[in-house]
Amino acid sequence: KREKTESGFKVELTSQGKKFADKLHDAEKIVIRKPRQWDGKWRMVIFDVWERRKGVRERLRRLLIKAGFLRIQDSVWVHPYSCEELVVFIRNDLKLGSGLLYIIAEGIENDKKLKIHFGLN
């Protein structure tokens, strides 16, 4: 919201803007903890977000990058450590429902580059 004052303009977030800023802040507070030893399992996030929700899709990608995920295909992202809390928050916050899946995989074919990227044995 913008108002003209004697000295220029006063800019203030609307109540809707404050709620949005709080959600962004909450998402950034969730940290994926690195255990002492990797359990050998990959955590994958796969999603299907319609073109008309492109902004949501881009926000999802930014959140995954910030959390340390690595993109292995356009809508397939991977992380070596447990991150279910973050995924549940993102799914609810972005209203993705079944459009976002969290998978725990025993292995990924040819994962040598992934292991190198994440600094795993």
mmCIF file of N, CA, C and O in Angstrom, residues 17-60:
data_model
loop_
_atom_site.group_PDB
_atom_site.id
_atom_site.type_symbol
_atom_site.label_atom_id
_atom_site.label_comp_id
_atom_site.label_asym_id
_atom_site.label_seq_id
_atom_site.Cartn_x
_atom_site.Cartn_y
_atom_site.Cartn_z
ATOM 1 N N GLY A 17 -0.210 -8.888 2.153
ATOM 2 C CA GLY A 17 1.236 -8.886 1.923
ATOM 3 C C GLY A 17 2.000 -9.368 3.144
ATOM 4 O O GLY A 17 2.998 -10.080 3.027
ATOM 5 N N LYS A 18 1.536 -8.984 4.341
ATOM 6 C CA LYS A 18 2.190 -9.433 5.581
ATOM 7 C C LYS A 18 2.062 -10.941 5.744
ATOM 8 O O LYS A 18 3.017 -11.613 6.134
ATOM 9 N N LYS A 19 0.877 -11.492 5.434
ATOM 10 C CA LYS A 19 0.684 -12.938 5.524
ATOM 11 C C LYS A 19 1.621 -13.669 4.563
ATOM 12 O O LYS A 19 2.222 -14.681 4.900
ATOM 13 N N PHE A 20 1.739 -13.141 3.338
ATOM 14 C CA PHE A 20 2.618 -13.744 2.343
ATOM 15 C C PHE A 20 4.076 -13.695 2.814
ATOM 16 O O PHE A 20 4.801 -14.688 2.719
ATOM 17 N N ALA A 21 4.505 -12.561 3.356
ATOM 18 C CA ALA A 21 5.877 -12.417 3.849
ATOM 19 C C ALA A 21 6.139 -13.388 5.005
ATOM 20 O O ALA A 21 7.214 -13.986 5.092
ATOM 21 N N ASP A 22 5.158 -13.571 5.882
ATOM 22 C CA ASP A 22 5.305 -14.518 6.992
ATOM 23 C C ASP A 22 5.475 -15.939 6.479
ATOM 24 O O ASP A 22 6.289 -16.698 6.997
ATOM 25 N N LYS A 23 4.722 -16.316 5.455
ATOM 26 C CA LYS A 23 4.838 -17.660 4.877
ATOM 27 C C LYS A 23 6.227 -17.873 4.287
ATOM 28 O O LYS A 23 6.831 -18.925 4.451
ATOM 29 N N LEU A 24 6.728 -16.868 3.576
ATOM 30 C CA LEU A 24 8.074 -16.978 3.009
ATOM 31 C C LEU A 24 9.102 -17.168 4.111
ATOM 32 O O LEU A 24 10.005 -17.994 4.015
ATOM 33 N N HIS A 25 8.945 -16.404 5.171
ATOM 34 C CA HIS A 25 9.867 -16.483 6.295
ATOM 35 C C HIS A 25 9.798 -17.870 6.934
ATOM 36 O O HIS A 25 10.821 -18.468 7.262
ATOM 37 N N ASP A 26 8.584 -18.413 7.119
ATOM 38 C CA ASP A 26 8.418 -19.737 7.709
ATOM 39 C C ASP A 26 9.087 -20.811 6.859
ATOM 40 O O ASP A 26 9.741 -21.706 7.385
ATOM 41 N N ALA A 27 8.936 -20.740 5.551
ATOM 42 C CA ALA A 27 9.544 -21.736 4.659
ATOM 43 C C ALA A 27 11.058 -21.700 4.764
ATOM 44 O O ALA A 27 11.712 -22.734 4.724
ATOM 45 N N GLU A 28 11.622 -20.522 4.921
ATOM 46 C CA GLU A 28 13.071 -20.403 4.983
ATOM 47 C C GLU A 28 13.631 -20.838 6.333
ATOM 48 O O GLU A 28 14.813 -21.112 6.453
ATOM 49 N N LYS A 29 12.787 -20.921 7.358
ATOM 50 C CA LYS A 29 13.233 -21.351 8.677
ATOM 51 C C LYS A 29 13.386 -22.858 8.755
ATOM 52 O O LYS A 29 14.093 -23.365 9.614
ATOM 53 N N ILE A 30 12.720 -23.599 7.872
ATOM 54 C CA ILE A 30 12.810 -25.060 7.902
ATOM 55 C C ILE A 30 14.155 -25.472 7.301
ATOM 56 O O ILE A 30 14.468 -25.145 6.171
ATOM 57 N N VAL A 31 14.934 -26.166 8.103
ATOM 58 C CA VAL A 31 16.277 -26.565 7.686
ATOM 59 C C VAL A 31 16.330 -28.079 7.563
ATOM 60 O O VAL A 31 15.820 -28.804 8.422
ATOM 61 N N ILE A 32 16.937 -28.552 6.512
ATOM 62 C CA ILE A 32 17.151 -29.988 6.346
ATOM 63 C C ILE A 32 18.428 -30.327 7.106
ATOM 64 O O ILE A 32 19.510 -29.857 6.767
ATOM 65 N N ARG A 33 18.262 -31.120 8.138
ATOM 66 C CA ARG A 33 19.411 -31.461 8.988
ATOM 67 C C ARG A 33 20.248 -32.572 8.360
ATOM 68 O O ARG A 33 19.709 -33.559 7.865
ATOM 69 N N LYS A 34 21.546 -32.378 8.420
ATOM 70 C CA LYS A 34 22.480 -33.374 7.892
ATOM 71 C C LYS A 34 22.884 -34.307 9.036
ATOM 72 O O LYS A 34 23.507 -33.872 10.003
ATOM 73 N N PRO A 35 22.524 -35.585 8.935
ATOM 74 C CA PRO A 35 22.905 -36.524 9.993
ATOM 75 C C PRO A 35 24.402 -36.841 9.934
ATOM 76 O O PRO A 35 25.074 -36.525 8.949
ATOM 77 N N ARG A 36 24.905 -37.459 10.991
ATOM 78 C CA ARG A 36 26.328 -37.826 11.006
ATOM 79 C C ARG A 36 26.688 -38.765 9.862
ATOM 80 O O ARG A 36 27.750 -38.678 9.283
ATOM 81 N N GLN A 37 25.762 -39.675 9.569
ATOM 82 C CA GLN A 37 26.007 -40.641 8.499
ATOM 83 C C GLN A 37 24.772 -40.724 7.601
ATOM 84 O O GLN A 37 23.646 -40.806 8.078
ATOM 85 N N TRP A 38 25.004 -40.730 6.314
ATOM 86 C CA TRP A 38 23.927 -40.840 5.337
ATOM 87 C C TRP A 38 23.357 -42.250 5.381
ATOM 88 O O TRP A 38 24.097 -43.237 5.440
ATOM 89 N N ASP A 39 22.041 -42.379 5.321
ATOM 90 C CA ASP A 39 21.382 -43.684 5.392
ATOM 91 C C ASP A 39 21.319 -44.401 4.039
ATOM 92 O O ASP A 39 20.762 -45.486 3.929
ATOM 93 N N GLY A 40 21.869 -43.799 3.000
ATOM 94 C CA GLY A 40 21.911 -44.430 1.685
ATOM 95 C C GLY A 40 20.632 -44.282 0.879
ATOM 96 O O GLY A 40 20.510 -44.847 -0.205
ATOM 97 N N LYS A 41 19.666 -43.522 1.395
ATOM 98 C CA LYS A 41 18.400 -43.348 0.702
ATOM 99 C C LYS A 41 18.311 -41.949 0.099
ATOM 100 O O LYS A 41 18.810 -40.976 0.675
ATOM 101 N N TRP A 42 17.668 -41.871 -1.043
ATOM 102 C CA TRP A 42 17.463 -40.595 -1.716
ATOM 103 C C TRP A 42 16.039 -40.121 -1.475
ATOM 104 O O TRP A 42 15.105 -40.916 -1.521
ATOM 105 N N ARG A 43 15.894 -38.837 -1.219
ATOM 106 C CA ARG A 43 14.565 -38.234 -1.086
ATOM 107 C C ARG A 43 14.293 -37.479 -2.365
ATOM 108 O O ARG A 43 15.087 -36.633 -2.780
ATOM 109 N N MET A 44 13.186 -37.815 -2.992
ATOM 110 C CA MET A 44 12.856 -37.209 -4.278
ATOM 111 C C MET A 44 11.542 -36.450 -4.181
ATOM 112 O O MET A 44 10.614 -36.890 -3.499
ATOM 113 N N VAL A 45 11.501 -35.332 -4.842
ATOM 114 C CA VAL A 45 10.277 -34.562 -4.986
ATOM 115 C C VAL A 45 9.981 -34.520 -6.474
ATOM 116 O O VAL A 45 10.839 -34.127 -7.269
ATOM 117 N N ILE A 46 8.790 -34.982 -6.835
ATOM 118 C CA ILE A 46 8.363 -34.880 -8.226
ATOM 119 C C ILE A 46 7.054 -34.109 -8.242
ATOM 120 O O ILE A 46 6.251 -34.211 -7.320
ATOM 121 N N PHE A 47 6.881 -33.297 -9.264
ATOM 122 C CA PHE A 47 5.680 -32.472 -9.293
ATOM 123 C C PHE A 47 5.169 -32.272 -10.699
ATOM 124 O O PHE A 47 5.893 -32.411 -11.674
ATOM 125 N N ASP A 48 3.888 -31.949 -10.751
ATOM 126 C CA ASP A 48 3.210 -31.652 -12.005
ATOM 127 C C ASP A 48 2.329 -30.441 -11.731
ATOM 128 O O ASP A 48 1.296 -30.553 -11.070
ATOM 129 N N VAL A 49 2.772 -29.279 -12.180
ATOM 130 C CA VAL A 49 2.049 -28.026 -11.940
ATOM 131 C C VAL A 49 1.652 -27.449 -13.296
ATOM 132 O O VAL A 49 2.498 -27.246 -14.162
ATOM 133 N N TRP A 50 0.374 -27.197 -13.467
ATOM 134 C CA TRP A 50 -0.143 -26.701 -14.735
ATOM 135 C C TRP A 50 0.506 -25.395 -15.155
ATOM 136 O O TRP A 50 0.945 -24.596 -14.332
ATOM 137 N N GLU A 51 0.544 -25.164 -16.448
ATOM 138 C CA GLU A 51 1.138 -23.951 -17.019
ATOM 139 C C GLU A 51 0.467 -22.689 -16.482
ATOM 140 O O GLU A 51 1.128 -21.687 -16.248
ATOM 141 N N ARG A 52 -0.825 -22.744 -16.246
ATOM 142 C CA ARG A 52 -1.510 -21.545 -15.742
ATOM 143 C C ARG A 52 -1.087 -21.200 -14.314
ATOM 144 O O ARG A 52 -1.362 -20.109 -13.842
ATOM 145 N N ARG A 53 -0.404 -22.122 -13.639
ATOM 146 C CA ARG A 53 0.129 -21.870 -12.297
ATOM 147 C C ARG A 53 1.656 -21.752 -12.351
ATOM 148 O O ARG A 53 2.362 -22.145 -11.427
ATOM 149 N N LYS A 54 2.148 -21.194 -13.423
ATOM 150 C CA LYS A 54 3.591 -21.083 -13.662
ATOM 151 C C LYS A 54 4.305 -20.389 -12.505
ATOM 152 O O LYS A 54 5.402 -20.778 -12.111
ATOM 153 N N GLY A 55 3.699 -19.359 -11.940
ATOM 154 C CA GLY A 55 4.311 -18.649 -10.820
ATOM 155 C C GLY A 55 4.522 -19.544 -9.613
ATOM 156 O O GLY A 55 5.550 -19.475 -8.941
ATOM 157 N N VAL A 56 3.562 -20.409 -9.354
ATOM 158 C CA VAL A 56 3.673 -21.371 -8.255
ATOM 159 C C VAL A 56 4.809 -22.343 -8.543
ATOM 160 O O VAL A 56 5.612 -22.670 -7.664
ATOM 161 N N ARG A 57 4.876 -22.814 -9.790
ATOM 162 C CA ARG A 57 5.934 -23.749 -10.179
ATOM 163 C C ARG A 57 7.316 -23.117 -9.985
ATOM 164 O O ARG A 57 8.236 -23.751 -9.457
ATOM 165 N N GLU A 58 7.457 -21.860 -10.377
ATOM 166 C CA GLU A 58 8.745 -21.168 -10.214
ATOM 167 C C GLU A 58 9.091 -20.979 -8.741
ATOM 168 O O GLU A 58 10.243 -21.127 -8.346
ATOM 169 N N ARG A 59 8.096 -20.650 -7.927
ATOM 170 C CA ARG A 59 8.341 -20.491 -6.490
ATOM 171 C C ARG A 59 8.766 -21.820 -5.885
ATOM 172 O O ARG A 59 9.684 -21.881 -5.061
ATOM 173 N N LEU A 60 8.110 -22.901 -6.291
ATOM 174 C CA LEU A 60 8.474 -24.238 -5.823
ATOM 175 C C LEU A 60 9.932 -24.536 -6.157
ATOM 176 O O LEU A 60 10.701 -24.986 -5.296
#
